[in-house]
JSON list of C-alpha atoms in Angstrom, two decimals:
[
{"chain": "Z", "resi": 1, "resn": "MET", "atom": "CA", "xyz": [-15.88, 7.55, 9.87]},
{"chain": "Z", "resi": 2, "resn": "LYS", "atom": "CA", "xyz": [-15.34, 10.00, 6.92]},
{"chain": "Z", "resi": 3, "resn": "TYR", "atom": "CA", "xyz": [-15.95, 13.66, 6.95]},
{"chain": "Z", "resi": 4, "resn": "SER", "atom": "CA", "xyz": [-16.26, 16.22, 4.05]},
{"chain": "Z", "resi": 5, "resn": "GLU", "atom": "CA", "xyz": [-13.89, 18.59, 5.68]},
{"chain": "Z", "resi": 6, "resn": "ILE", "atom": "CA", "xyz": [-11.59, 18.29, 8.92]},
{"chain": "Z", "resi": 7, "resn": "SER", "atom": "CA", "xyz": [-8.83, 20.19, 10.60]},
{"chain": "Z", "resi": 8, "resn": "HIS", "atom": "CA", "xyz": [-5.69, 18.86, 11.09]},
{"chain": "Z", "resi": 9, "resn": "PHE", "atom": "CA", "xyz": [-2.50, 19.32, 13.34]},
{"chain": "Z", "resi": 10, "resn": "SER", "atom": "CA", "xyz": [-0.20, 19.11, 10.55]},
{"chain": "Z", "resi": 11, "resn": "HIS", "atom": "CA", "xyz": [-1.73, 21.71, 8.64]},
{"chain": "Z", "resi": 12, "resn": "PRO", "atom": "CA", "xyz": [-3.41, 24.22, 10.92]},
{"chain": "Z", "resi": 13, "resn": "GLN", "atom": "CA", "xyz": [-3.42, 27.18, 8.50]},
{"chain": "Z", "resi": 14, "resn": "HIS", "atom": "CA", "xyz": [-6.26, 25.85, 6.50]},
{"chain": "Z", "resi": 15, "resn": "LYS", "atom": "CA", "xyz": [-9.12, 23.03, 6.44]},
{"chain": "Z", "resi": 16, "resn": "LEU", "atom": "CA", "xyz": [-8.70, 19.78, 4.48]},
{"chain": "Z", "resi": 17, "resn": "ARG", "atom": "CA", "xyz": [-11.47, 18.71, 2.36]},
{"chain": "Z", "resi": 18, "resn": "PHE", "atom": "CA", "xyz": [-12.15, 15.07, 1.27]},
{"chain": "Z", "resi": 19, "resn": "GLU", "atom": "CA", "xyz": [-11.66, 14.22, -2.18]},
{"chain": "Z", "resi": 20, "resn": "TYR", "atom": "CA", "xyz": [-11.41, 11.40, -4.57]},
{"chain": "Z", "resi": 21, "resn": "SER", "atom": "CA", "xyz": [-8.85, 11.25, -7.58]},
{"chain": "Z", "resi": 22, "resn": "GLU", "atom": "CA", "xyz": [-7.27, 8.79, -10.00]},
{"chain": "Z", "resi": 23, "resn": "PHE", "atom": "CA", "xyz": [-4.00, 10.78, -9.97]},
{"chain": "Z", "resi": 24, "resn": "PRO", "atom": "CA", "xyz": [-1.24, 9.41, -7.67]},
{"chain": "Z", "resi": 25, "resn": "PHE", "atom": "CA", "xyz": [-0.36, 11.79, -4.98]},
{"chain": "Z", "resi": 26, "resn": "LYS", "atom": "CA", "xyz": [2.50, 11.69, -2.22]},
{"chain": "Z", "resi": 27, "resn": "CYS", "atom": "CA", "xyz": [1.08, 11.92, 1.41]},
{"chain": "Z", "resi": 28, "resn": "ASP", "atom": "CA", "xyz": [2.36, 15.07, 3.47]},
{"chain": "Z", "resi": 29, "resn": "GLY", "atom": "CA", "xyz": [1.99, 12.74, 6.61]},
{"chain": "Z", "resi": 30, "resn": "CYS", "atom": "CA", "xyz": [3.79, 9.48, 5.96]},
{"chain": "Z", "resi": 31, "resn": "LYS", "atom": "CA", "xyz": [5.53, 10.85, 2.72]},
{"chain": "Z", "resi": 32, "resn": "GLU", "atom": "CA", "xyz": [4.28, 7.49, 0.96]},
{"chain": "Z", "resi": 33, "resn": "VAL", "atom": "CA", "xyz": [2.62, 7.26, -2.40]},
{"chain": "Z", "resi": 34, "resn": "GLY", "atom": "CA", "xyz": [-1.42, 7.34, -2.52]},
{"chain": "Z", "resi": 35, "resn": "ILE", "atom": "CA", "xyz": [-4.23, 7.21, -4.86]},
{"chain": "Z", "resi": 36, "resn": "GLY", "atom": "CA", "xyz": [-7.81, 7.71, -4.27]},
{"chain": "Z", "resi": 37, "resn": "SER", "atom": "CA", "xyz": [-9.32, 8.76, -0.98]},
{"chain": "Z", "resi": 38, "resn": "ARG", "atom": "CA", "xyz": [-7.33, 11.68, 0.43]},
{"chain": "Z", "resi": 39, "resn": "TYR", "atom": "CA", "xyz": [-7.95, 14.99, 2.40]},
{"chain": "Z", "resi": 40, "resn": "LYS", "atom": "CA", "xyz": [-6.46, 17.83, 0.54]},
{"chain": "Z", "resi": 41, "resn": "CYS", "atom": "CA", "xyz": [-5.67, 21.60, 0.99]},
{"chain": "Z", "resi": 42, "resn": "SER", "atom": "CA", "xyz": [-5.97, 22.86, -2.53]},
{"chain": "Z", "resi": 43, "resn": "ILE", "atom": "CA", "xyz": [-4.44, 26.21, -1.53]},
{"chain": "Z", "resi": 44, "resn": "CYS", "atom": "CA", "xyz": [-1.11, 24.80, -0.48]},
{"chain": "Z", "resi": 45, "resn": "ASP", "atom": "CA", "xyz": [-1.21, 21.37, -2.48]},
{"chain": "Z", "resi": 46, "resn": "PHE", "atom": "CA", "xyz": [-1.22, 19.49, 0.76]},
{"chain": "Z", "resi": 47, "resn": "ASP", "atom": "CA", "xyz": [-2.48, 15.81, 0.72]},
{"chain": "Z", "resi": 48, "resn": "LEU", "atom": "CA", "xyz": [-3.18, 13.39, 3.58]},
{"chain": "Z", "resi": 49, "resn": "HIS", "atom": "CA", "xyz": [-4.15, 9.60, 3.40]},
{"chain": "Z", "resi": 50, "resn": "MET", "atom": "CA", "xyz": [-7.17, 8.78, 5.34]},
{"chain": "Z", "resi": 51, "resn": "HIS", "atom": "CA", "xyz": [-5.28, 6.78, 7.73]},
{"chain": "Z", "resi": 52, "resn": "CYS", "atom": "CA", "xyz": [-2.74, 9.68, 8.29]},
{"chain": "Z", "resi": 53, "resn": "ALA", "atom": "CA", "xyz": [-5.78, 12.07, 8.47]},
{"chain": "Z", "resi": 54, "resn": "MET", "atom": "CA", "xyz": [-7.81, 10.03, 10.88]},
{"chain": "Z", "resi": 55, "resn": "ILE", "atom": "CA", "xyz": [-5.44, 9.23, 13.72]},
{"chain": "Z", "resi": 56, "resn": "THR", "atom": "CA", "xyz": [-8.40, 8.39, 16.23]},
{"chain": "Z", "resi": 57, "resn": "SER", "atom": "CA", "xyz": [-5.86, 7.23, 19.20]},
{"chain": "Z", "resi": 58, "resn": "PRO", "atom": "CA", "xyz": [-2.22, 8.19, 20.03]},
{"chain": "Z", "resi": 59, "resn": "SER", "atom": "CA", "xyz": [-1.49, 4.53, 20.61]},
{"chain": "Z", "resi": 60, "resn": "LEU", "atom": "CA", "xyz": [-2.14, 1.15, 18.51]},
{"chain": "Z", "resi": 61, "resn": "PHE", "atom": "CA", "xyz": [-1.56, -2.53, 19.40]},
{"chain": "Z", "resi": 62, "resn": "HIS", "atom": "CA", "xyz": [-1.05, -5.08, 16.61]},
{"chain": "Z", "resi": 63, "resn": "PRO", "atom": "CA", "xyz": [-1.47, -8.83, 16.62]},
{"chain": "Z", "resi": 64, "resn": "PHE", "atom": "CA", "xyz": [1.91, -9.41, 15.01]},
{"chain": "Z", "resi": 65, "resn": "TYR", "atom": "CA", "xyz": [3.50, -7.89, 17.78]},
{"chain": "Z", "resi": 66, "resn": "THR", "atom": "CA", "xyz": [1.66, -8.62, 20.98]},
{"chain": "Z", "resi": 67, "resn": "LYS", "atom": "CA", "xyz": [4.04, -7.12, 23.49]},
{"chain": "Z", "resi": 68, "resn": "CYS", "atom": "CA", "xyz": [4.59, -4.02, 21.71]},
{"chain": "Z", "resi": 69, "resn": "SER", "atom": "CA", "xyz": [2.78, -0.79, 22.36]},
{"chain": "Z", "resi": 70, "resn": "PHE", "atom": "CA", "xyz": [2.98, 1.56, 19.21]},
{"chain": "Z", "resi": 71, "resn": "GLN", "atom": "CA", "xyz": [2.44, 5.24, 19.85]},
{"chain": "Z", "resi": 72, "resn": "PHE", "atom": "CA", "xyz": [1.71, 7.69, 16.99]},
{"chain": "Z", "resi": 73, "resn": "MET", "atom": "CA", "xyz": [4.64, 10.21, 16.25]},
{"chain": "Z", "resi": 74, "resn": "SER", "atom": "CA", "xyz": [4.66, 13.08, 13.50]},
{"chain": "Z", "resi": 75, "resn": "LYS", "atom": "CA", "xyz": [8.14, 12.10, 12.67]},
{"chain": "Z", "resi": 76, "resn": "PRO", "atom": "CA", "xyz": [10.62, 9.14, 13.51]},
{"chain": "Z", "resi": 77, "resn": "PRO", "atom": "CA", "xyz": [12.52, 9.30, 16.77]},
{"chain": "Z", "resi": 78, "resn": "GLY", "atom": "CA", "xyz": [16.31, 9.85, 16.82]},
{"chain": "Z", "resi": 79, "resn": "ASP", "atom": "CA", "xyz": [18.90, 10.80, 14.15]},
{"chain": "Z", "resi": 80, "resn": "THR", "atom": "CA", "xyz": [19.17, 7.20, 12.73]},
{"chain": "Z", "resi": 81, "resn": "PRO", "atom": "CA", "xyz": [17.36, 6.08, 9.89]},
{"chain": "Z", "resi": 82, "resn": "ARG", "atom": "CA", "xyz": [14.25, 3.76, 10.30]},
{"chain": "Z", "resi": 83, "resn": "TYR", "atom": "CA", "xyz": [12.25, 1.60, 8.05]},
{"chain": "Z", "resi": 84, "resn": "CYS", "atom": "CA", "xyz": [8.76, 0.28, 8.56]},
{"chain": "Z", "resi": 85, "resn": "ASN", "atom": "CA", "xyz": [8.66, -3.18, 9.64]},
{"chain": "Z", "resi": 86, "resn": "ALA", "atom": "CA", "xyz": [5.67, -4.26, 7.52]},
{"chain": "Z", "resi": 87, "resn": "CYS", "atom": "CA", "xyz": [6.85, -3.08, 3.88]},
{"chain": "Z", "resi": 88, "resn": "GLU", "atom": "CA", "xyz": [10.82, -2.44, 4.55]},
{"chain": "Z", "resi": 89, "resn": "LYS", "atom": "CA", "xyz": [10.44, 1.15, 3.19]},
{"chain": "Z", "resi": 90, "resn": "ASP", "atom": "CA", "xyz": [11.96, 4.24, 4.84]},
{"chain": "Z", "resi": 91, "resn": "VAL", "atom": "CA", "xyz": [10.22, 5.96, 7.67]},
{"chain": "Z", "resi": 92, "resn": "SER", "atom": "CA", "xyz": [10.18, 9.73, 6.88]},
{"chain": "Z", "resi": 93, "resn": "GLY", "atom": "CA", "xyz": [7.36, 11.08, 8.46]},
{"chain": "Z", "resi": 94, "resn": "PHE", "atom": "CA", "xyz": [4.06, 9.98, 10.45]},
{"chain": "Z", "resi": 95, "resn": "VAL", "atom": "CA", "xyz": [4.59, 6.86, 12.08]},
{"chain": "Z", "resi": 96, "resn": "TYR", "atom": "CA", "xyz": [3.64, 4.37, 14.88]},
{"chain": "Z", "resi": 97, "resn": "HIS", "atom": "CA", "xyz": [6.45, 3.60, 16.92]},
{"chain": "Z", "resi": 98, "resn": "CYS", "atom": "CA", "xyz": [7.30, 0.96, 19.61]},
{"chain": "Z", "resi": 99, "resn": "LYS", "atom": "CA", "xyz": [9.65, 2.68, 22.20]},
{"chain": "Z", "resi": 100, "resn": "ALA", "atom": "CA", "xyz": [10.32, -0.81, 23.90]},
{"chain": "Z", "resi": 101, "resn": "CYS", "atom": "CA", "xyz": [11.18, -3.05, 21.08]},
{"chain": "Z", "resi": 102, "resn": "GLY", "atom": "CA", "xyz": [12.21, -0.31, 18.40]},
{"chain": "Z", "resi": 103, "resn": "PHE", "atom": "CA", "xyz": [9.63, -1.52, 15.88]},
{"chain": "Z", "resi": 104, "resn": "ASP", "atom": "CA", "xyz": [8.06, 1.15, 13.39]},
{"chain": "Z", "resi": 105, "resn": "LEU", "atom": "CA", "xyz": [4.87, 1.09, 11.23]},
{"chain": "Z", "resi": 106, "resn": "HIS", "atom": "CA", "xyz": [3.72, 3.43, 8.46]},
{"chain": "Z", "resi": 107, "resn": "PRO", "atom": "CA", "xyz": [0.01, 4.39, 9.51]},
{"chain": "Z", "resi": 108, "resn": "CYS", "atom": "CA", "xyz": [-1.47, 2.77, 6.18]},
{"chain": "Z", "resi": 109, "resn": "CYS", "atom": "CA", "xyz": [0.72, -0.38, 7.09]},
{"chain": "Z", "resi": 110, "resn": "ALA", "atom": "CA", "xyz": [-0.31, -0.45, 10.32]},
{"chain": "Z", "resi": 111, "resn": "LYS", "atom": "CA", "xyz": [-4.02, -0.35, 9.40]},
{"chain": "Z", "resi": 112, "resn": "LEU", "atom": "CA", "xyz": [-3.83, -3.42, 6.83]},
{"chain": "Z", "resi": 113, "resn": "PRO", "atom": "CA", "xyz": [-6.66, -5.55, 7.06]},
{"chain": "Z", "resi": 114, "resn": "MET", "atom": "CA", "xyz": [-5.95, -9.18, 8.44]},
{"chain": "Z", "resi": 115, "resn": "VAL", "atom": "CA", "xyz": [-8.35, -10.47, 5.66]},
{"chain": "Z", "resi": 116, "resn": "LEU", "atom": "CA", "xyz": [-8.89, -9.12, 2.14]},
{"chain": "Z", "resi": 117, "resn": "ASP", "atom": "CA", "xyz": [-12.13, -10.64, 0.80]},
{"chain": "Z", "resi": 118, "resn": "ASP", "atom": "CA", "xyz": [-13.57, -9.40, -2.57]},
{"chain": "Z", "resi": 119, "resn": "GLY", "atom": "CA", "xyz": [-16.01, -12.08, -3.00]},
{"chain": "Z", "resi": 120, "resn": "GLU", "atom": "CA", "xyz": [-13.73, -14.18, -5.45]},
{"chain": "Z", "resi": 121, "resn": "VAL", "atom": "CA", "xyz": [-10.18, -13.91, -3.91]},
{"chain": "Z", "resi": 122, "resn": "LYS", "atom": "CA", "xyz": [-9.46, -14.22, -0.04]},
{"chain": "Z", "resi": 123, "resn": "LEU", "atom": "CA", "xyz": [-6.23, -13.10, 1.19]},
{"chain": "Z", "resi": 124, "resn": "TYR", "atom": "CA", "xyz": [-4.75, -13.47, 4.58]},
{"chain": "Z", "resi": 125, "resn": "LEU", "atom": "CA", "xyz": [-1.98, -11.18, 6.08]},
{"chain": "Z", "resi": 126, "resn": "TYR", "atom": "CA", "xyz": [1.20, -12.90, 7.38]},
{"chain": "Z", "resi": 127, "resn": "ARG", "atom": "CA", "xyz": [4.14, -11.57, 9.24]},
{"chain": "Z", "resi": 128, "resn": "LYS", "atom": "CA", "xyz": [6.10, -14.11, 7.40]},
{"chain": "Z", "resi": 129, "resn": "VAL", "atom": "CA", "xyz": [5.41, -17.18, 4.85]},
{"chain": "Z", "resi": 130, "resn": "SER", "atom": "CA", "xyz": [7.51, -19.91, 3.65]},
{"chain": "Z", "resi": 131, "resn": "SER", "atom": "CA", "xyz": [6.34, -19.73, -0.10]},
{"chain": "Z", "resi": 132, "resn": "PRO", "atom": "CA", "xyz": [7.88, -17.40, -2.72]},
{"chain": "Z", "resi": 133, "resn": "CYS", "atom": "CA", "xyz": [6.37, -14.01, -3.56]},
{"chain": "Z", "resi": 134, "resn": "HIS", "atom": "CA", "xyz": [4.66, -13.94, -6.91]},
{"chain": "Z", "resi": 135, "resn": "ARG", "atom": "CA", "xyz": [6.42, -10.53, -7.55]},
{"chain": "Z", "resi": 136, "resn": "CYS", "atom": "CA", "xyz": [10.01, -11.36, -6.83]},
{"chain": "Z", "resi": 137, "resn": "GLY", "atom": "CA", "xyz": [10.18, -14.99, -6.63]},
{"chain": "Z", "resi": 138, "resn": "ARG", "atom": "CA", "xyz": [11.88, -14.87, -2.94]},
{"chain": "Z", "resi": 139, "resn": "LYS", "atom": "CA", "xyz": [10.68, -16.33, 0.42]},
{"chain": "Z", "resi": 140, "resn": "GLY", "atom": "CA", "xyz": [10.84, -14.28, 3.70]},
{"chain": "Z", "resi": 141, "resn": "ARG", "atom": "CA", "xyz": [11.22, -10.43, 3.97]},
{"chain": "Z", "resi": 142, "resn": "SER", "atom": "CA", "xyz": [8.13, -8.26, 4.50]},
{"chain": "Z", "resi": 143, "resn": "TRP", "atom": "CA", "xyz": [4.61, -8.97, 5.77]},
{"chain": "Z", "resi": 144, "resn": "SER", "atom": "CA", "xyz": [2.74, -10.62, 2.86]},
{"chain": "Z", "resi": 145, "resn": "TYR", "atom": "CA", "xyz": [-0.80, -11.35, 1.58]},
{"chain": "Z", "resi": 146, "resn": "ARG", "atom": "CA", "xyz": [-1.29, -15.18, 0.88]},
{"chain": "Z", "resi": 147, "resn": "SER", "atom": "CA", "xyz": [-4.45, -16.68, -0.68]},
{"chain": "Z", "resi": 148, "resn": "LYS", "atom": "CA", "xyz": [-6.25, -19.21, 1.13]},
{"chain": "Z", "resi": 149, "resn": "CYS", "atom": "CA", "xyz": [-5.18, -21.91, -1.54]},
{"chain": "Z", "resi": 150, "resn": "LYS", "atom": "CA", "xyz": [-1.65, -21.05, -0.64]},
{"chain": "Z", "resi": 151, "resn": "ASN", "atom": "CA", "xyz": [-0.71, -20.60, -4.26]},
{"chain": "Z", "resi": 152, "resn": "TYR", "atom": "CA", "xyz": [-0.39, -16.83, -4.39]},
{"chain": "Z", "resi": 153, "resn": "ASN", "atom": "CA", "xyz": [1.94, -14.72, -2.45]},
{"chain": "Z", "resi": 154, "resn": "LEU", "atom": "CA", "xyz": [2.63, -11.01, -2.38]},
{"chain": "Z", "resi": 155, "resn": "HIS", "atom": "CA", "xyz": [4.99, -9.10, -0.18]},
{"chain": "Z", "resi": 156, "resn": "VAL", "atom": "CA", "xyz": [3.88, -5.72, 1.14]},
{"chain": "Z", "resi": 157, "resn": "ALA", "atom": "CA", "xyz": [7.19, -4.36, 0.26]},
{"chain": "Z", "resi": 158, "resn": "CYS", "atom": "CA", "xyz": [6.92, -5.84, -3.15]},
{"chain": "Z", "resi": 159, "resn": "VAL", "atom": "CA", "xyz": [3.74, -4.01, -4.02]},
{"chain": "Z", "resi": 160, "resn": "ARG", "atom": "CA", "xyz": [5.22, -0.91, -2.77]},
{"chain": "Z", "resi": 161, "resn": "GLU", "atom": "CA", "xyz": [8.21, -0.96, -4.91]},
{"chain": "Z", "resi": 162, "resn": "MET", "atom": "CA", "xyz": [5.79, -1.52, -7.92]},
{"chain": "Z", "resi": 163, "resn": "LEU", "atom": "CA", "xyz": [3.65, 1.41, -6.87]},
{"chain": "Z", "resi": 164, "resn": "VAL", "atom": "CA", "xyz": [6.71, 3.79, -6.49]},
{"chain": "Z", "resi": 165, "resn": "GLU", "atom": "CA", "xyz": [8.63, 2.36, -9.83]},
{"chain": "Z", "resi": 166, "resn": "ASN", "atom": "CA", "xyz": [5.51, 3.20, -11.83]},
{"chain": "Z", "resi": 167, "resn": "TRP", "atom": "CA", "xyz": [3.76, 6.31, -9.85]},
{"chain": "Z", "resi": 168, "resn": "HIS", "atom": "CA", "xyz": [7.53, 8.28, -10.31]},
{"chain": "Z", "resi": 169, "resn": "GLU", "atom": "CA", "xyz": [6.93, 7.54, -14.38]},
{"chain": "Z", "resi": 170, "resn": "VAL", "atom": "CA", "xyz": [3.27, 8.81, -14.35]},
{"chain": "Z", "resi": 171, "resn": "TYR", "atom": "CA", "xyz": [3.88, 11.79, -12.04]},
{"chain": "Z", "resi": 172, "resn": "VAL", "atom": "CA", "xyz": [6.85, 13.24, -13.85]},
{"chain": "Z", "resi": 173, "resn": "GLY", "atom": "CA", "xyz": [4.92, 12.50, -17.11]},
{"chain": "Z", "resi": 174, "resn": "ARG", "atom": "CA", "xyz": [2.05, 14.72, -15.93]},
{"chain": "Z", "resi": 175, "resn": "CYS", "atom": "CA", "xyz": [4.14, 17.53, -14.64]},
{"chain": "Z", "resi": 176, "resn": "LYS", "atom": "CA", "xyz": [5.78, 17.77, -17.86]},
{"chain": "Z", "resi": 177, "resn": "GLY", "atom": "CA", "xyz": [2.52, 17.94, -19.60]},
{"chain": "Z", "resi": 178, "resn": "ARG", "atom": "CA", "xyz": [3.05, 14.37, -21.36]},
{"chain": "Z", "resi": 179, "resn": "ASN", "atom": "CA", "xyz": [0.26, 12.16, -22.31]},
{"chain": "Z", "resi": 180, "resn": "VAL", "atom": "CA", "xyz": [0.55, 8.76, -20.28]},
{"chain": "Z", "resi": 181, "resn": "ASP", "atom": "CA", "xyz": [-1.53, 5.86, -20.70]},
{"chain": "Z", "resi": 182, "resn": "SER", "atom": "CA", "xyz": [-3.69, 6.05, -17.46]},
{"chain": "Z", "resi": 183, "resn": "ASN", "atom": "CA", "xyz": [-3.98, 8.28, -14.29]},
{"chain": "Z", "resi": 184, "resn": "ILE", "atom": "CA", "xyz": [-3.06, 5.02, -12.33]},
{"chain": "Z", "resi": 185, "resn": "PRO", "atom": "CA", "xyz": [0.61, 3.51, -12.42]},
{"chain": "Z", "resi": 186, "resn": "SER", "atom": "CA", "xyz": [0.52, 0.53, -15.10]},
{"chain": "Z", "resi": 187, "resn": "LEU", "atom": "CA", "xyz": [1.76, -3.00, -13.41]},
{"chain": "Z", "resi": 188, "resn": "ARG", "atom": "CA", "xyz": [2.27, -4.75, -16.65]},
{"chain": "Z", "resi": 189, "resn": "ASN", "atom": "CA", "xyz": [4.88, -6.94, -16.83]},
{"chain": "Z", "resi": 190, "resn": "THR", "atom": "CA", "xyz": [6.03, -6.84, -12.96]},
{"chain": "Z", "resi": 191, "resn": "LEU", "atom": "CA", "xyz": [5.24, -9.97, -11.90]},
{"chain": "Z", "resi": 192, "resn": "TYR", "atom": "CA", "xyz": [7.33, -13.08, -11.49]},
{"chain": "Z", "resi": 193, "resn": "THR", "atom": "CA", "xyz": [5.71, -16.06, -12.81]},
{"chain": "Z", "resi": 194, "resn": "PRO", "atom": "CA", "xyz": [6.69, -19.42, -11.47]},
{"chain": "Z", "resi": 195, "resn": "HIS", "atom": "CA", "xyz": [4.63, -21.50, -14.18]},
{"chain": "Z", "resi": 196, "resn": "SER", "atom": "CA", "xyz": [5.77, -24.93, -15.33]},
{"chain": "Z", "resi": 197, "resn": "SER", "atom": "CA", "xyz": [6.19, -25.70, -18.86]},
{"chain": "Z", "resi": 198, "resn": "ARG", "atom": "CA", "xyz": [3.97, -28.67, -18.69]},
{"chain": "Z", "resi": 199, "resn": "ARG", "atom": "CA", "xyz": [1.04, -26.36, -17.29]},
{"chain": "Z", "resi": 200, "resn": "SER", "atom": "CA", "xyz": [-1.68, -26.14, -20.22]},
{"chain": "Z", "resi": 201, "resn": "LYS", "atom": "CA", "xyz": [-2.58, -22.52, -21.44]},
{"chain": "Z", "resi": 202, "resn": "GLY", "atom": "CA", "xyz": [-5.70, -22.45, -19.80]},
{"chain": "Z", "resi": 203, "resn": "LYS", "atom": "CA", "xyz": [-4.63, -23.39, -16.19]},
{"chain": "Z", "resi": 204, "resn": "VAL", "atom": "CA", "xyz": [-1.83, -20.75, -16.71]},
{"chain": "Z", "resi": 205, "resn": "LYS", "atom": "CA", "xyz": [-4.55, -18.15, -17.73]},
{"chain": "Z", "resi": 206, "resn": "LYS", "atom": "CA", "xyz": [-6.63, -18.80, -14.97]},
{"chain": "Z", "resi": 207, "resn": "CYS", "atom": "CA", "xyz": [-3.57, -18.52, -12.46]},
{"chain": "Z", "resi": 208, "resn": "CYS", "atom": "CA", "xyz": [-2.95, -15.06, -13.99]},
{"chain": "Z", "resi": 209, "resn": "GLU", "atom": "CA", "xyz": [-6.45, -14.01, -13.52]},
{"chain": "Z", "resi": 210, "resn": "ILE", "atom": "CA", "xyz": [-6.59, -14.97, -10.01]},
{"chain": "Z", "resi": 211, "resn": "ALA", "atom": "CA", "xyz": [-3.15, -13.68, -9.40]},
{"chain": "Z", "resi": 212, "resn": "GLY", "atom": "CA", "xyz": [-4.50, -10.28, -11.00]},
{"chain": "Z", "resi": 213, "resn": "LEU", "atom": "CA", "xyz": [-7.16, -10.22, -8.64]},
{"chain": "Z", "resi": 214, "resn": "ALA", "atom": "CA", "xyz": [-4.88, -10.79, -5.67]},
{"chain": "Z", "resi": 215, "resn": "VAL", "atom": "CA", "xyz": [-2.65, -7.90, -6.77]},
{"chain": "Z", "resi": 216, "resn": "GLN", "atom": "CA", "xyz": [-5.52, -5.46, -7.13]},
{"chain": "Z", "resi": 217, "resn": "ILE", "atom": "CA", "xyz": [-6.79, -6.25, -4.03]},
{"chain": "Z", "resi": 218, "resn": "VAL", "atom": "CA", "xyz": [-3.27, -5.78, -2.05]},
{"chain": "Z", "resi": 219, "resn": "ILE", "atom": "CA", "xyz": [-2.38, -2.91, -3.80]},
{"chain": "Z", "resi": 220, "resn": "SER", "atom": "CA", "xyz": [-5.70, -1.08, -2.65]},
{"chain": "Z", "resi": 221, "resn": "ALA", "atom": "CA", "xyz": [-4.97, -2.05, 0.80]},
{"chain": "Z", "resi": 222, "resn": "VAL", "atom": "CA", "xyz": [-1.32, -0.86, 0.85]},
{"chain": "Z", "resi": 223, "resn": "LEU", "atom": "CA", "xyz": [-2.56, 2.59, -0.65]},
{"chain": "Z", "resi": 224, "resn": "GLY", "atom": "CA", "xyz": [-5.05, 2.91, 2.32]},
{"chain": "Z", "resi": 225, "resn": "ASP", "atom": "CA", "xyz": [-7.85, 2.80, 0.17]},
{"chain": "Z", "resi": 226, "resn": "PRO", "atom": "CA", "xyz": [-9.93, -0.43, -0.32]},
{"chain": "Z", "resi": 227, "resn": "THR", "atom": "CA", "xyz": [-12.00, 1.28, -2.97]},
{"chain": "Z", "resi": 228, "resn": "ALA", "atom": "CA", "xyz": [-8.59, 2.43, -5.13]},
{"chain": "Z", "resi": 229, "resn": "LEU", "atom": "CA", "xyz": [-9.50, 2.76, -9.02]},
{"chain": "Z", "resi": 230, "resn": "ILE", "atom": "CA", "xyz": [-6.93, 0.04, -9.92]},
{"chain": "Z", "resi": 231, "resn": "ALA", "atom": "CA", "xyz": [-8.92, -2.81, -10.66]},
{"chain": "Z", "resi": 232, "resn": "GLY", "atom": "CA", "xyz": [-9.56, -2.49, -14.18]},
{"chain": "Z", "resi": 233, "resn": "ILE", "atom": "CA", "xyz": [-5.77, -1.78, -15.12]},
{"chain": "Z", "resi": 234, "resn": "VAL", "atom": "CA", "xyz": [-4.43, -4.47, -12.93]},
{"chain": "Z", "resi": 235, "resn": "GLY", "atom": "CA", "xyz": [-7.02, -7.11, -13.83]},
{"chain": "Z", "resi": 236, "resn": "SER", "atom": "CA", "xyz": [-6.63, -6.61, -17.70]},
{"chain": "Z", "resi": 237, "resn": "PHE", "atom": "CA", "xyz": [-2.72, -6.66, -17.97]},
{"chain": "Z", "resi": 238, "resn": "MET", "atom": "CA", "xyz": [-2.73, -10.02, -15.76]},
{"chain": "Z", "resi": 239, "resn": "SER", "atom": "CA", "xyz": [-5.54, -11.69, -17.75]},
{"chain": "Z", "resi": 240, "resn": "ARG", "atom": "CA", "xyz": [-3.23, -10.97, -20.78]},
{"chain": "Z", "resi": 241, "resn": "ALA", "atom": "CA", "xyz": [-0.42, -12.65, -19.52]}
]
């Protein structure tokens, strides 16, 4: 459920208003990058992902960890550095933590849909897959989204890396008043393309177009906003690959 204005324990001095922006932001809850829908305090420049703002329950259960009970925490427990078991990135703020197993999940990662379907491409979330990632070319690693045909696989960790790398360039450029190509990070030339030299140009182009759709869907899910304005940019650079 979406509200136009909310009060949040992490920012009690002012109410947060819902807004939608193409400009990248850093969530003050989980400390991760975001684009699109957010709750914002314009007075303090305070932002929260939708998933970080709408913590509806202090506990969470995930189908990948059937024996775990994750509890919401506003900061990671203890003094030892912790990482998210979904995307392998550091946990610096809001987190779902299982005390018994020691597992941690960012709020956006914990809420990743098990199935992503935009009508053209259907992707399934796996804890581990044996096929190489379309971004890094490696197997294993973090959670992955895999296509129904099993030809397209993307690590959640790799998608986060692409976002962070490109977000920094856009953010710094805007802060310094420079013109940048887009409000949204461009992910051109960031995918590993294991095409065989024997494949026809038509098949390669179709492969890239489908992979582009897969990337845009996964990025939107990882950002915690399935409607994030990334489709045009990602789809266009992939179709020209």
